[in-house]
Short mmCIF file of C-alpha atoms in Angstrom, two decimals:
data_model
loop_
_atom_site.label_atom_id
_atom_site.label_comp_id
_atom_site.label_asym_id
_atom_site.label_seq_id
_atom_site.Cartn_x
_atom_site.Cartn_y
_atom_site.Cartn_z
CA MET A 1 -15.93 11.43 -0.14
CA THR A 2 -16.27 14.35 -2.54
CA ASP A 3 -13.97 17.36 -2.55
CA VAL A 4 -16.79 19.61 -1.30
CA LYS A 5 -17.42 17.34 1.71
CA PHE A 6 -13.69 17.03 2.45
CA PHE A 7 -13.16 20.80 2.33
CA ALA A 8 -16.13 21.37 4.66
CA LEU A 9 -14.73 18.74 7.04
CA VAL A 10 -11.28 20.38 6.99
CA LYS A 11 -12.68 23.85 7.66
CA SER A 12 -14.98 22.78 10.49
CA THR A 13 -12.27 20.62 12.11
CA VAL A 14 -9.70 23.44 12.07
CA ALA A 15 -12.23 25.97 13.41
CA ASP A 16 -13.23 23.60 16.24
CA TYR A 17 -9.58 22.84 17.02
CA PHE A 18 -8.72 26.55 17.22
CA ASN A 19 -11.78 27.46 19.27
CA THR A 20 -11.09 24.79 21.90
CA ARG A 21 -7.38 25.57 22.23
CA LYS A 22 -7.03 29.33 21.85
CA ASP A 23 -5.48 31.25 24.70
CA ALA A 24 -7.98 32.66 27.20
CA THR A 25 -6.50 36.13 26.67
CA ASP A 26 -6.75 35.86 22.87
CA LYS A 27 -8.63 38.89 21.57
CA ASN A 28 -9.58 37.17 18.32
CA GLY A 29 -12.52 35.27 19.79
CA ASP A 30 -13.94 32.20 18.13
CA ILE A 31 -13.59 31.58 14.42
CA SER A 32 -16.00 29.90 12.04
CA PRO A 33 -15.28 27.57 9.11
CA ASP A 34 -15.50 30.68 6.90
CA ASP A 35 -12.29 31.91 8.59
CA VAL A 36 -10.36 28.81 7.45
CA PHE A 37 -8.83 28.57 4.00
CA ILE A 38 -7.23 25.66 2.20
CA VAL A 39 -3.73 26.39 0.94
CA TRP A 40 -3.10 23.09 -0.82
CA TYR A 41 -4.74 19.69 -1.20
CA CYS A 42 -4.41 16.41 -3.04
CA LYS A 43 -6.24 13.12 -3.40
CA ALA A 44 -4.60 9.74 -3.94
CA LEU A 45 -6.95 6.79 -4.34
CA GLN A 46 -9.39 7.04 -1.41
CA ASN A 47 -7.13 9.29 0.71
CA TRP A 48 -7.10 13.09 0.98
CA LYS A 49 -4.57 15.55 2.37
CA ALA A 50 -4.94 19.30 2.87
CA LEU A 51 -2.89 22.15 4.29
CA ALA A 52 -5.01 24.88 5.84
CA SER A 53 -4.62 28.14 7.71
CA THR A 54 -6.93 30.72 9.26
CA THR A 55 -7.48 34.46 9.17
CA VAL A 56 -5.94 34.66 12.66
CA SER A 57 -2.40 36.06 12.48
CA ASP A 58 -0.89 33.50 14.86
CA GLY A 59 1.46 31.79 12.39
CA MET A 60 -0.32 28.44 12.69
CA TYR A 61 -1.03 26.08 9.85
CA TYR A 62 -2.77 22.74 9.86
CA GLU A 63 -2.23 19.50 7.97
CA LEU A 64 -5.23 17.17 7.73
CA THR A 65 -5.11 13.66 6.32
CA LEU A 66 -8.17 11.55 5.65
CA ASN A 67 -7.51 7.80 5.65
CA GLY A 68 -10.28 6.51 3.42
CA ASP A 69 -9.74 2.86 4.34
CA LYS A 70 -10.13 3.43 8.08
CA GLU A 71 -12.44 6.45 7.78
CA GLU A 72 -10.19 8.43 10.13
CA LEU A 73 -9.07 12.05 9.99
CA TYR A 74 -5.67 13.05 11.35
CA LEU A 75 -4.79 16.65 12.25
CA ASP A 76 -1.29 18.05 12.72
CA ALA A 77 -0.94 21.65 13.93
CA TYR A 78 2.25 23.58 13.20
CA LYS A 79 3.63 26.96 14.15
CA LYS A 80 5.43 28.93 11.49
CA TRP A 81 8.58 30.28 13.06
CA GLU A 82 10.28 31.91 10.12
CA ASN A 83 10.15 32.41 6.38
CA LYS A 84 13.72 32.97 5.22
CA ARG A 85 15.03 33.37 1.69
CA ILE A 86 18.10 31.27 0.98
CA PRO A 87 19.86 32.31 -2.23
CA LEU A 88 21.37 29.46 -4.23
#
């Protein structure tokens, strides 16, 4: 799979996931793949991993892993609770 195809798959998967699970009272409405952005990605052998977020200010981020051997995509959805600076 090329990077362009993987990024399109990530964006459409996250948009579909959000649209089917958003709260009924959510004023944001549906999002499109154009509302999803990739924060980080890597490829190792035939496998891909990406971290993605959306333009919706809900604190969610998504981790998607493509298993190239099994041709399966795994999605983990996380809620960002806090961003705290810890001085060393």
